[in-house]
GROMACS .gro file of C-alpha atoms in nm:
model
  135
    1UNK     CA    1  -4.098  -2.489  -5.363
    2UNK     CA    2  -3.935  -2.230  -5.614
    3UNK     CA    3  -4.049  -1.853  -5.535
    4UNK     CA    4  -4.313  -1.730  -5.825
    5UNK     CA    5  -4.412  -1.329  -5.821
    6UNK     CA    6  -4.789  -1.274  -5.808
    7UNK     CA    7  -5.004  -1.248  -6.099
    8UNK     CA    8  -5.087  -0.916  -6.041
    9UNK     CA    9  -4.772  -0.774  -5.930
   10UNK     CA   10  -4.618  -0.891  -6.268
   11UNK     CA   11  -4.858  -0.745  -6.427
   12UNK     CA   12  -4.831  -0.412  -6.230
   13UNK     CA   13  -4.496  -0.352  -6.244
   14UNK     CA   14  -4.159  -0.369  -6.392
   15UNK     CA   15  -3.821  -0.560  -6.300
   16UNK     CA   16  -3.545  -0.391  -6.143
   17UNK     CA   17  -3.324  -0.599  -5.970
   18UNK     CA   18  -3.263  -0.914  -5.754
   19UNK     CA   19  -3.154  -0.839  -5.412
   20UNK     CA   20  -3.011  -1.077  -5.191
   21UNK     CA   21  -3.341  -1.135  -5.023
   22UNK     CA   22  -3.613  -0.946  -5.234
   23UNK     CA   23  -3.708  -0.910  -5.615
   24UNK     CA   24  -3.720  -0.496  -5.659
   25UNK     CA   25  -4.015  -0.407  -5.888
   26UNK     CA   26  -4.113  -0.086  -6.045
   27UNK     CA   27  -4.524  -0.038  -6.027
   28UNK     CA   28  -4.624   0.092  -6.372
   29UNK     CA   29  -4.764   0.440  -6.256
   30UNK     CA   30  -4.554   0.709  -6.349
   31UNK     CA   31  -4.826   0.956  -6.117
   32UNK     CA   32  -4.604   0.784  -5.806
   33UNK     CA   33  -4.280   0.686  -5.857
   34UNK     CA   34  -4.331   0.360  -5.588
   35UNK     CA   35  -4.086   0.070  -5.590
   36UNK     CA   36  -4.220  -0.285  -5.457
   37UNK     CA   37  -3.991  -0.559  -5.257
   38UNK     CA   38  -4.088  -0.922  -5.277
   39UNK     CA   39  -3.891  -1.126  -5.059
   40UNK     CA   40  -3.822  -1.481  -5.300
   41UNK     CA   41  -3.942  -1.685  -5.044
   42UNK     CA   42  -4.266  -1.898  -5.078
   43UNK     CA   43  -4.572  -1.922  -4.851
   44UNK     CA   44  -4.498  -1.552  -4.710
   45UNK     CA   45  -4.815  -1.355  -4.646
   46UNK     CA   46  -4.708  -1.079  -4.282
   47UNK     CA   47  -4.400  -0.940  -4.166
   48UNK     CA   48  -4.374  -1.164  -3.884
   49UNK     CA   49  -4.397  -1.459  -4.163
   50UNK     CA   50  -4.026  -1.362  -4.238
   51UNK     CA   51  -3.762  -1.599  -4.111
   52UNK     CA   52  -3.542  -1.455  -3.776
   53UNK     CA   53  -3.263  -1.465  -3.930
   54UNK     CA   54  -3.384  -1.269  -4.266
   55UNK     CA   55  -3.562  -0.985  -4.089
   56UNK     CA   56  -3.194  -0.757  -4.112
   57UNK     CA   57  -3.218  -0.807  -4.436
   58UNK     CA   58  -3.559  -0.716  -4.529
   59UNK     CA   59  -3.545  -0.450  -4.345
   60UNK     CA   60  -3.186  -0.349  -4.489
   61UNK     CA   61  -3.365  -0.371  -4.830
   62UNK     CA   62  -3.641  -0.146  -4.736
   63UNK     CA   63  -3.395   0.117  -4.627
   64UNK     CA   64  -3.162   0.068  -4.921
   65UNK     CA   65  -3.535   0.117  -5.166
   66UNK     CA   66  -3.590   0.390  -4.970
   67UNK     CA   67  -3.289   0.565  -5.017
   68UNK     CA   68  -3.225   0.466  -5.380
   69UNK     CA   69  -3.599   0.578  -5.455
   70UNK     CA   70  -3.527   0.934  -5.313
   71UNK     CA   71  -3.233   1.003  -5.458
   72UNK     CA   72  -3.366   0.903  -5.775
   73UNK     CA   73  -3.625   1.122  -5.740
   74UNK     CA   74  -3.595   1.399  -5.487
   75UNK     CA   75  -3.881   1.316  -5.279
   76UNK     CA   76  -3.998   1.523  -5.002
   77UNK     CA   77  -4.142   1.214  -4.819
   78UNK     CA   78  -4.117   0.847  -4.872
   79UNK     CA   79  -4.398   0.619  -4.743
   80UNK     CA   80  -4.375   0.277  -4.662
   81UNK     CA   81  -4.644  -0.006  -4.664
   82UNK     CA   82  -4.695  -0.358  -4.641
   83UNK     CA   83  -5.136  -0.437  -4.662
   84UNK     CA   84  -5.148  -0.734  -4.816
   85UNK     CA   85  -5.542  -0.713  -4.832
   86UNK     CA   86  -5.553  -0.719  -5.284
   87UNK     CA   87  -5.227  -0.945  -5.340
   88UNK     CA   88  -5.168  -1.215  -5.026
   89UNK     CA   89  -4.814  -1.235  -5.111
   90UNK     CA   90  -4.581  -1.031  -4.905
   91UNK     CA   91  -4.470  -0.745  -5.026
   92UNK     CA   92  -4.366  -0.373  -4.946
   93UNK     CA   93  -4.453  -0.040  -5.070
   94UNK     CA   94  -4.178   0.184  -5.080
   95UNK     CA   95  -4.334   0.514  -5.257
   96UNK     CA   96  -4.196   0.851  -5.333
   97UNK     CA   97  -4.419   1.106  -5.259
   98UNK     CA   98  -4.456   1.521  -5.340
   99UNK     CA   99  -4.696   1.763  -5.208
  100UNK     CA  100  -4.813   1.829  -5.545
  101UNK     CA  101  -4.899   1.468  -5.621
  102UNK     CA  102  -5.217   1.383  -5.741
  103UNK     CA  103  -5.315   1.176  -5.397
  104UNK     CA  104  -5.130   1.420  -5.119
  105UNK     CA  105  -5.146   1.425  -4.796
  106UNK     CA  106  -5.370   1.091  -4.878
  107UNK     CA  107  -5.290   0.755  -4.950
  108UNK     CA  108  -5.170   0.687  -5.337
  109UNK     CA  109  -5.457   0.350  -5.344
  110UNK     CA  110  -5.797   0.445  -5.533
  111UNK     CA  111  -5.689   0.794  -5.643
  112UNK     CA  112  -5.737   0.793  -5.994
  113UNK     CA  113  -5.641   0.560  -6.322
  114UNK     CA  114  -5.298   0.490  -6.340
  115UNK     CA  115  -5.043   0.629  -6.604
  116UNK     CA  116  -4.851   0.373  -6.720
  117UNK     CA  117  -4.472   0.496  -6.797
  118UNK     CA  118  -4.389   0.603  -7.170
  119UNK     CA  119  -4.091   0.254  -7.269
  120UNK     CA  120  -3.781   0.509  -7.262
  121UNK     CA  121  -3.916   0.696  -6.908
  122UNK     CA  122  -3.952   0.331  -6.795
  123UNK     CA  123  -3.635   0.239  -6.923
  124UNK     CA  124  -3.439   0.551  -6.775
  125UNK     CA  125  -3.601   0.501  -6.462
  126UNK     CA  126  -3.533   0.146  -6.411
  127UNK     CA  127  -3.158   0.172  -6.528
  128UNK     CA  128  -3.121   0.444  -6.258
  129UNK     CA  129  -3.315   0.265  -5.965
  130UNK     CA  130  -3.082  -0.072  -6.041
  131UNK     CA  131  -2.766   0.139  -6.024
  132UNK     CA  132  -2.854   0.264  -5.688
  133UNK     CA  133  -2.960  -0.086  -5.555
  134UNK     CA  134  -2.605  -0.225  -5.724
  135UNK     CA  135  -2.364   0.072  -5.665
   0.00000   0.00000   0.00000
């Protein structure tokens, strides 16, 4: 079975890069700069659905977002989440957050109507995120 991305986190987001294990995705909300990893593997809902042998990876991924998502944007705190509860496929938050954000010290879900990026932000942003997830 070939790995397909979820309806709604195509719709959501933008493509940054393939990663060995995960597809790194850009959600289309310039209020949070928040990168998403997909591992390409079918029929995975939970952490624990994650093959032995691929959890160093995933996890390796999650740090390397983490990193490449803070340095991109000089966040004072990154938060990292995997619900699940809107979109059954797995999949991670990795978000950037600012103590002047719009949702701080809260959660980013439900706060207000998303602001799609302007094409060039988008652009920038994603050209800079894939350089620091490909060196």
């Amino acid at each position: 079975m070939a790995f397909e991305l979820h309806e709604r986190l195509a719709a959501d987001t933008l493509l940054i890069a393939d990663l060995p294990l995960c597809r790194a995705l850009l959600m289309n909300d310039r209020r949070f700069p928040w990168v998403i990893l997909v591992p390409r593997r079918e029929g995975l809902r939970d952490f624990d659905d994650v093959a032995a042998a691929e959890k160093p990876d995933f996890h390796a991924e999650i740090d390397l977002a983490s990193a490449v998502l803070r340095e991109a944007t000089a966040a004072e705190k990154m938060n990292v989440a995997a619900l699940g509860n809107m979109v059954p496929q797995l999949h991670v938050h990795v978000i950037a957050r600012f103590s002047d954000d719009a949702a701080w010290p809260g959660p980013v879900w439900g706060v207000g109507t998303a602001a799609p990026y302007g094409q060039e932000e988008a652009r920038a942003l994603v050209e800079r995120l894939r350089l620091g997830f490909h060196g």
